[in-house]
Amino acid sequence: MKRIALLLVAVGTLAAVVAGTSSSPSREEADPIATGKPPPGYRDWSFISVTHEEGNLHSFAAVLGNDVAINAFREGKLPFPDGTVIATLHYRHVASEENNKIFGRAQSFVPGPPTNVQFMVKDSTKYASTAGWGFAQFNDGKPLTDRMVLKSCFDCHARNKDRDLIFAHYAP
Amino acid sequence: MKRIALLLVAVGTLAAVVAGTSSSPSREEADPIATGKPPPGYRDWSFISVTHEEGNLHSFAAVLGNDVAINAFREGKLPFPDGTVIATLHYRHVASEENNKIFGRAQSFVPGPPTNVQFMVKDSTKYASTAGWGFAQFNDGKPLTDRMVLKSCFDCHARNKDRDLIFAHYAP
């Protein structure tokens, strides 16, 4: 009996380890609009693409996605399924004096100070009034609460209706 | 005895599952110089930074790293420990006609056709003659075998000795 008890403990422990490795935040926990916080672990999400906006922006960005987003991009699935979360990490687009000195010429641009992190969350029920997408922005970790600015995110993305409001393409 | 046998099977199965979920390629399997192939799963590695090189390059890149690399960057560890692998995914830096049309002005640059993927692998024993770093490049999945070109990677990176030959900084 003692051996059986020991084995049961072993099975229990292993089961807990397995459960632990496959745990991921619930959809509610991962929704920055609902929680007022960036989704846990978003900084380690897979890479979708990079962008560089000039005009009056001078911004440099990395676009990352959760597993639902990445699968949809890779499969070319449109519209994006519920549960998709896309993060865009914005920085100033600045010349790198450090690199240029080493290269011996002015050629290198790198991320300068971070400006904001934006999220788009797909939930076709919850965000039905904005084409199924919720919008959030964090400046230095703090959520932007200005509804007019968040509304302007939707207004611009809505112009890209053919691609379910998403500008980024998956970089191979 | 039958019950014990069943439990042993359960433990064995769970152990296999655990081993499977936590398995990662060995250092040899993850070394693109040794295998002639990109490290398995590198496209899903965590994001380090983005870069944009002008001059005669017009290149746009994402810099990704394996867990050893990411931990070292976050902890500001220099030199990078053995086992570090850094991937740089290069694309042409091109104007996005698609985005500019939507924005109503010429402001947007995105990754154009991919040009190459480069890797730097830290192994202070194996690559002692090149400051502990091995260099690999893949064009359309095929390894570059021109030793002079690979030597030129080292020659340029070696100018950045103070940062253990790594140009990229971790973007917050």
Short mmCIF file of C-alpha atoms in Angstrom, two decimals:
data_model
loop_
_atom_site.label_atom_id
_atom_site.label_comp_id
_atom_site.label_asym_id
_atom_site.label_seq_id
_atom_site.Cartn_x
_atom_site.Cartn_y
_atom_site.Cartn_z
CA MET A 1 0.00 0.00 0.00
CA LYS A 2 2.88 2.29 0.85
CA ARG A 3 4.23 1.85 -2.67
CA ILE A 4 0.84 2.62 -4.21
CA ALA A 5 0.56 5.75 -2.07
CA LEU A 6 3.99 6.87 -3.21
CA LEU A 7 3.11 6.27 -6.84
CA LEU A 8 -0.11 8.22 -6.41
CA VAL A 9 1.92 11.15 -5.07
CA ALA A 10 4.26 10.85 -8.05
CA VAL A 11 1.32 10.86 -10.48
CA GLY A 12 -0.23 13.82 -8.70
CA THR A 13 3.02 15.77 -8.82
CA LEU A 14 3.57 15.01 -12.48
CA ALA A 15 0.00 15.96 -13.31
CA ALA A 16 0.50 19.30 -11.55
CA VAL A 17 3.72 19.91 -13.47
CA VAL A 18 1.98 19.13 -16.75
CA ALA A 19 -0.92 21.43 -15.87
CA GLY A 20 1.58 24.14 -14.93
CA THR A 21 3.48 24.01 -18.20
CA SER A 22 0.36 24.32 -20.30
CA SER A 23 -1.35 27.07 -18.27
CA SER A 24 -1.98 30.35 -20.04
CA PRO A 25 -4.01 33.36 -18.90
CA SER A 26 -7.76 33.19 -19.49
CA ARG A 27 -9.20 35.39 -22.22
CA GLU A 28 -10.44 37.82 -19.56
CA GLU A 29 -6.98 38.00 -17.90
CA ALA A 30 -5.35 38.58 -21.27
CA ASP A 31 -7.71 41.42 -22.24
CA PRO A 32 -5.97 44.73 -21.44
CA ILE A 33 -9.21 46.65 -21.92
CA ALA A 34 -10.93 44.56 -19.22
CA THR A 35 -7.99 44.51 -16.80
CA GLY A 36 -6.36 47.90 -17.39
CA LYS A 37 -3.04 46.04 -17.59
CA PRO A 38 -0.93 44.72 -20.49
CA PRO A 39 -1.53 40.97 -21.03
CA PRO A 40 0.87 38.84 -18.96
CA GLY A 41 3.92 37.74 -20.97
CA TYR A 42 3.15 39.81 -24.09
CA ARG A 43 6.82 40.94 -24.36
CA ASP A 44 7.73 37.32 -25.21
CA TRP A 45 5.04 36.83 -27.84
CA SER A 46 6.10 35.81 -31.34
CA PHE A 47 7.22 38.38 -33.84
CA ILE A 48 4.80 39.40 -36.61
CA SER A 49 6.50 42.37 -38.28
CA VAL A 50 8.29 45.68 -37.91
CA THR A 51 7.01 49.08 -39.00
CA HIS A 52 8.49 52.52 -39.47
CA GLU A 53 6.25 55.56 -39.75
CA GLU A 54 7.58 58.92 -40.87
CA GLY A 55 5.47 62.04 -41.58
CA ASN A 56 5.12 63.62 -38.15
CA LEU A 57 5.52 60.33 -36.30
CA HIS A 58 9.19 59.21 -36.60
CA SER A 59 8.16 55.96 -34.98
CA PHE A 60 9.65 52.51 -35.03
CA ALA A 61 7.60 49.54 -33.92
CA ALA A 62 7.61 45.81 -33.38
CA VAL A 63 4.34 43.96 -33.86
CA LEU A 64 3.96 40.82 -31.73
CA GLY A 65 1.05 38.41 -31.39
CA ASN A 66 -0.34 35.79 -29.04
CA ASP A 67 -0.68 32.18 -30.28
CA VAL A 68 -4.16 32.76 -31.75
CA ALA A 69 -2.85 35.75 -33.70
CA ILE A 70 0.25 33.96 -34.95
CA ASN A 71 -1.70 30.92 -36.13
CA ALA A 72 -4.19 33.14 -37.94
CA PHE A 73 -1.41 35.12 -39.66
CA ARG A 74 0.43 31.95 -40.71
CA GLU A 75 -2.73 30.36 -42.07
CA GLY A 76 -3.82 33.61 -43.73
CA LYS A 77 -7.09 33.40 -41.79
CA LEU A 78 -9.40 36.42 -42.21
CA PRO A 79 -11.28 37.65 -40.23
CA PHE A 80 -9.04 37.02 -37.21
CA PRO A 81 -10.68 34.63 -34.71
CA ASP A 82 -11.89 35.66 -31.27
CA GLY A 83 -9.02 35.50 -28.78
CA THR A 84 -6.56 37.18 -31.16
CA VAL A 85 -4.42 39.77 -29.38
CA ILE A 86 -1.89 41.88 -31.29
CA ALA A 87 0.66 44.08 -29.50
CA THR A 88 2.50 46.97 -31.13
CA LEU A 89 5.51 48.27 -29.22
CA HIS A 90 6.34 51.81 -30.32
CA TYR A 91 9.63 53.64 -29.98
CA ARG A 92 11.09 56.81 -31.45
CA HIS A 93 12.98 56.09 -34.70
CA VAL A 94 16.42 57.55 -33.94
CA ALA A 95 19.89 57.54 -35.51
CA SER A 96 22.39 55.38 -33.64
CA GLU A 97 25.50 57.47 -33.04
CA GLU A 98 27.06 54.42 -31.40
CA ASN A 99 26.65 52.22 -34.49
CA ASN A 100 27.46 54.97 -36.99
CA LYS A 101 30.76 55.61 -35.24
CA ILE A 102 31.67 51.91 -35.55
CA PHE A 103 30.45 51.64 -39.16
CA GLY A 104 32.26 54.87 -40.06
CA ARG A 105 29.17 56.36 -41.73
CA ALA A 106 25.66 57.57 -40.96
CA GLN A 107 23.47 54.59 -41.81
CA SER A 108 22.01 53.11 -38.65
CA PHE A 109 18.62 53.72 -37.04
CA VAL A 110 17.47 52.03 -33.83
CA PRO A 111 14.61 52.23 -31.32
CA GLY A 112 14.89 55.36 -29.21
CA PRO A 113 12.81 55.96 -26.08
CA PRO A 114 9.66 53.82 -25.93
CA THR A 115 6.51 55.85 -26.56
CA ASN A 116 3.62 53.45 -26.05
CA VAL A 117 2.39 49.87 -26.37
CA GLN A 118 -0.90 49.37 -28.18
CA PHE A 119 -3.12 46.29 -28.18
CA MET A 120 -5.93 45.12 -30.40
CA VAL A 121 -8.12 42.39 -28.94
CA LYS A 122 -10.60 40.41 -31.03
CA ASP A 123 -13.91 39.58 -29.36
CA SER A 124 -16.74 39.78 -31.83
CA THR A 125 -19.39 39.87 -29.08
CA LYS A 126 -17.81 42.22 -26.56
CA TYR A 127 -16.48 44.66 -29.16
CA ALA A 128 -19.24 44.27 -31.74
CA SER A 129 -19.67 48.05 -32.06
CA THR A 130 -16.04 48.46 -33.25
CA ALA A 131 -15.97 45.66 -35.82
CA GLY A 132 -15.08 43.08 -33.15
CA TRP A 133 -11.87 44.77 -32.01
CA GLY A 134 -11.09 46.35 -28.64
CA PHE A 135 -8.31 48.94 -28.47
CA ALA A 136 -5.94 49.68 -25.58
CA GLN A 137 -2.84 51.80 -25.17
CA PHE A 138 -0.30 51.95 -22.37
CA ASN A 139 2.12 54.80 -21.83
CA ASP A 140 4.85 53.74 -19.42
CA GLY A 141 2.61 50.90 -18.22
CA LYS A 142 -0.38 53.18 -17.51
CA PRO A 143 -3.59 52.69 -19.51
CA LEU A 144 -4.74 55.51 -21.73
CA THR A 145 -8.28 56.43 -20.70
CA ASP A 146 -9.03 59.19 -23.22
CA ARG A 147 -11.95 57.70 -25.15
CA MET A 148 -11.56 60.10 -28.05
CA VAL A 149 -7.99 58.97 -28.66
CA LEU A 150 -8.97 55.30 -28.42
CA LYS A 151 -11.86 56.01 -30.78
CA SER A 152 -9.34 57.49 -33.24
CA CYS A 153 -7.46 54.13 -33.23
CA PHE A 154 -10.63 52.45 -34.43
CA ASP A 155 -11.42 55.19 -36.96
CA CYS A 156 -8.06 54.76 -38.69
CA HIS A 157 -7.97 50.94 -38.53
CA ALA A 158 -11.55 50.80 -39.81
CA ARG A 159 -10.30 52.18 -43.15
CA ASN A 160 -8.53 48.83 -43.62
CA LYS A 161 -11.73 46.78 -43.66
CA ASP A 162 -10.52 44.34 -46.33
CA ARG A 163 -7.86 43.04 -43.96
CA ASP A 164 -10.08 42.93 -40.86
CA LEU A 165 -8.62 46.27 -39.70
CA ILE A 166 -5.06 44.93 -39.39
CA PHE A 167 -2.27 46.77 -41.22
CA ALA A 168 0.60 44.39 -40.39
CA HIS A 169 1.46 41.52 -42.69
CA TYR A 170 3.33 38.53 -41.30
CA ALA A 171 7.04 38.95 -42.15
CA PRO A 172 8.36 35.57 -43.32
CA MET B 1 0.26 -5.94 -8.68
CA LYS B 2 -1.98 -5.09 -11.57
CA ARG B 3 -2.75 -1.74 -9.99
CA ILE B 4 0.94 -1.02 -9.44
CA ALA B 5 1.68 -1.90 -13.07
CA LEU B 6 -1.06 0.47 -14.23
CA LEU B 7 0.27 3.26 -12.06
CA LEU B 8 3.76 2.70 -13.39
CA VAL B 9 2.40 3.07 -16.90
CA ALA B 10 0.66 6.30 -15.85
CA VAL B 11 3.85 7.66 -14.30
CA GLY B 12 5.82 6.70 -17.39
CA THR B 13 3.30 8.37 -19.67
CA LEU B 14 3.23 11.54 -17.61
CA ALA B 15 7.02 11.62 -17.43
CA ALA B 16 7.13 11.37 -21.22
CA VAL B 17 4.61 14.20 -21.56
CA VAL B 18 6.61 16.38 -19.17
CA ALA B 19 9.83 15.59 -21.03
CA GLY B 20 8.07 16.46 -24.27
CA THR B 21 6.71 19.82 -23.11
CA SER B 22 10.01 20.95 -21.63
CA SER B 23 12.25 19.54 -24.35
CA SER B 24 14.38 22.02 -26.21
CA PRO B 25 17.01 21.28 -28.83
CA SER B 26 20.47 20.42 -27.54
CA ARG B 27 23.16 23.03 -27.97
CA GLU B 28 24.50 21.05 -30.93
CA GLU B 29 21.04 20.85 -32.58
CA ALA B 30 20.55 24.59 -32.05
CA ASP B 31 23.89 25.55 -33.61
CA PRO B 32 23.26 26.52 -37.24
CA ILE B 33 27.00 26.42 -37.98
CA ALA B 34 27.21 22.78 -36.87
CA THR B 35 23.95 21.66 -38.53
CA GLY B 36 23.80 23.86 -41.62
CA LYS B 37 20.18 24.59 -40.69
CA PRO B 38 18.46 27.44 -38.80
CA PRO B 39 17.84 26.48 -35.14
CA PRO B 40 14.41 24.82 -34.69
CA GLY B 41 11.74 27.29 -33.60
CA TYR B 42 13.87 30.42 -33.94
CA ARG B 43 11.03 32.33 -35.64
CA ASP B 44 9.11 32.22 -32.34
CA TRP B 45 11.99 33.42 -30.17
CA SER B 46 11.48 36.53 -28.06
CA PHE B 47 11.94 39.95 -29.54
CA ILE B 48 15.15 41.87 -28.71
CA SER B 49 15.02 44.89 -31.02
CA VAL B 50 14.47 46.27 -34.50
CA THR B 51 17.07 47.89 -36.75
CA HIS B 52 17.06 49.95 -39.92
CA GLU B 53 20.23 50.39 -41.96
CA GLU B 54 20.46 52.92 -44.74
CA GLY B 55 23.64 53.81 -46.69
CA ASN B 56 23.72 51.19 -49.43
CA LEU B 57 21.77 48.62 -47.41
CA HIS B 58 18.11 49.83 -47.17
CA SER B 59 17.53 46.99 -44.73
CA PHE B 60 14.97 46.46 -42.03
CA ALA B 61 15.52 43.80 -39.39
CA ALA B 62 14.09 42.11 -36.35
CA VAL B 63 16.53 40.79 -33.77
CA LEU B 64 15.28 37.75 -31.81
CA GLY B 65 16.98 35.65 -29.15
CA ASN B 66 16.79 32.25 -27.50
CA ASP B 67 16.12 32.05 -23.74
CA VAL B 68 19.82 32.30 -22.83
CA ALA B 69 20.14 35.45 -24.96
CA ILE B 70 16.98 37.06 -23.57
CA ASN B 71 17.97 36.43 -19.95
CA ALA B 72 21.43 37.87 -20.56
CA PHE B 73 19.99 40.99 -22.24
CA ARG B 74 17.45 41.53 -19.44
CA GLU B 75 20.08 41.11 -16.74
CA GLY B 76 22.60 43.24 -18.65
CA LYS B 77 25.03 40.31 -18.53
CA LEU B 78 28.29 40.85 -20.47
CA PRO B 79 29.96 38.84 -21.93
CA PHE B 80 27.01 36.77 -23.16
CA PRO B 81 27.08 33.23 -21.72
CA ASP B 82 27.75 30.12 -23.77
CA GLY B 83 24.51 28.89 -25.34
CA THR B 84 23.41 32.38 -26.41
CA VAL B 85 21.96 32.42 -29.93
CA ILE B 86 20.85 35.66 -31.57
CA ALA B 87 18.89 35.71 -34.85
CA THR B 88 18.61 38.72 -37.13
CA LEU B 89 15.88 38.52 -39.78
CA HIS B 90 16.64 40.93 -42.61
CA TYR B 91 14.20 42.37 -45.13
CA ARG B 92 14.35 45.20 -47.64
CA HIS B 93 13.12 48.48 -46.12
CA VAL B 94 10.34 49.50 -48.51
CA ALA B 95 7.57 52.09 -48.64
CA SER B 96 4.10 50.63 -48.11
CA GLU B 97 1.88 51.89 -50.91
CA GLU B 98 -0.99 49.99 -49.28
CA ASN B 99 -0.66 51.86 -45.96
CA ASN B 100 0.14 55.24 -47.53
CA LYS B 101 -3.03 55.06 -49.58
CA ILE B 102 -5.07 54.46 -46.42
CA PHE B 103 -3.23 57.12 -44.39
CA GLY B 104 -3.51 59.59 -47.28
CA ARG B 105 0.17 60.47 -47.17
CA ALA B 106 3.62 58.92 -47.74
CA GLN B 107 4.75 57.94 -44.26
CA SER B 108 4.81 54.17 -43.92
CA PHE B 109 7.73 51.75 -44.35
CA VAL B 110 7.43 47.99 -43.94
CA PRO B 111 9.50 44.85 -44.50
CA GLY B 112 9.87 44.10 -48.19
CA PRO B 113 11.23 40.82 -49.54
CA PRO B 114 13.31 38.89 -46.98
CA THR B 115 17.03 39.01 -47.78
CA ASN B 116 18.69 36.76 -45.20
CA VAL B 117 18.62 35.43 -41.64
CA GLN B 118 21.86 35.70 -39.68
CA PHE B 119 22.79 33.94 -36.45
CA MET B 120 25.45 34.53 -33.85
CA VAL B 121 26.15 31.59 -31.54
CA LYS B 122 28.18 31.92 -28.35
CA ASP B 123 30.50 29.02 -27.55
CA SER B 124 33.73 30.26 -26.02
CA THR B 125 35.52 26.94 -26.64
CA LYS B 126 34.31 26.05 -30.12
CA TYR B 127 34.57 29.59 -31.50
CA ALA B 128 37.53 30.77 -29.42
CA SER B 129 39.33 32.13 -32.51
CA THR B 130 36.44 34.56 -33.23
CA ALA B 131 36.00 35.95 -29.70
CA GLY B 132 33.67 33.06 -28.76
CA TRP B 133 31.09 33.74 -31.48
CA GLY B 134 30.16 31.57 -34.45
CA PHE B 135 28.48 33.24 -37.45
CA ALA B 136 25.94 31.75 -39.86
CA GLN B 137 23.76 33.18 -42.61
CA PHE B 138 20.86 31.66 -44.50
CA ASN B 139 19.54 32.96 -47.79
CA ASP B 140 16.13 31.46 -48.52
CA GLY B 141 16.90 28.70 -46.00
CA LYS B 142 20.23 27.77 -47.59
CA PRO B 143 23.45 28.24 -45.59
CA LEU B 144 26.00 30.70 -46.87
CA THR B 145 29.29 28.85 -47.28
CA ASP B 146 31.51 31.70 -48.47
CA ARG B 147 34.09 31.89 -45.68
CA MET B 148 35.27 35.35 -46.66
CA VAL B 149 31.75 36.78 -46.25
CA LEU B 150 31.30 35.02 -42.89
CA LYS B 151 34.72 36.32 -41.85
CA SER B 152 33.53 39.85 -42.72
CA CYS B 153 30.64 39.41 -40.21
CA PHE B 154 33.20 38.80 -37.50
CA ASP B 155 35.48 41.63 -38.65
CA CYS B 156 32.68 44.19 -38.34
CA HIS B 157 31.21 42.84 -35.08
CA ALA B 158 34.72 42.66 -33.57
CA ARG B 159 34.85 46.47 -33.69
CA ASN B 160 32.18 46.43 -30.96
CA LYS B 161 34.37 44.66 -28.40
CA ASP B 162 33.03 46.63 -25.42
CA ARG B 163 29.61 45.08 -25.89
CA ASP B 164 30.87 41.55 -26.58
CA LEU B 165 30.44 42.12 -30.35
CA ILE B 166 26.66 42.67 -30.12
CA PHE B 167 25.20 45.86 -31.63
CA ALA B 168 21.58 45.37 -30.55
CA HIS B 169 20.34 46.75 -27.25
CA TYR B 170 17.25 45.21 -25.66
CA ALA B 171 14.25 47.40 -26.55
CA PRO B 172 12.12 47.82 -23.39
#
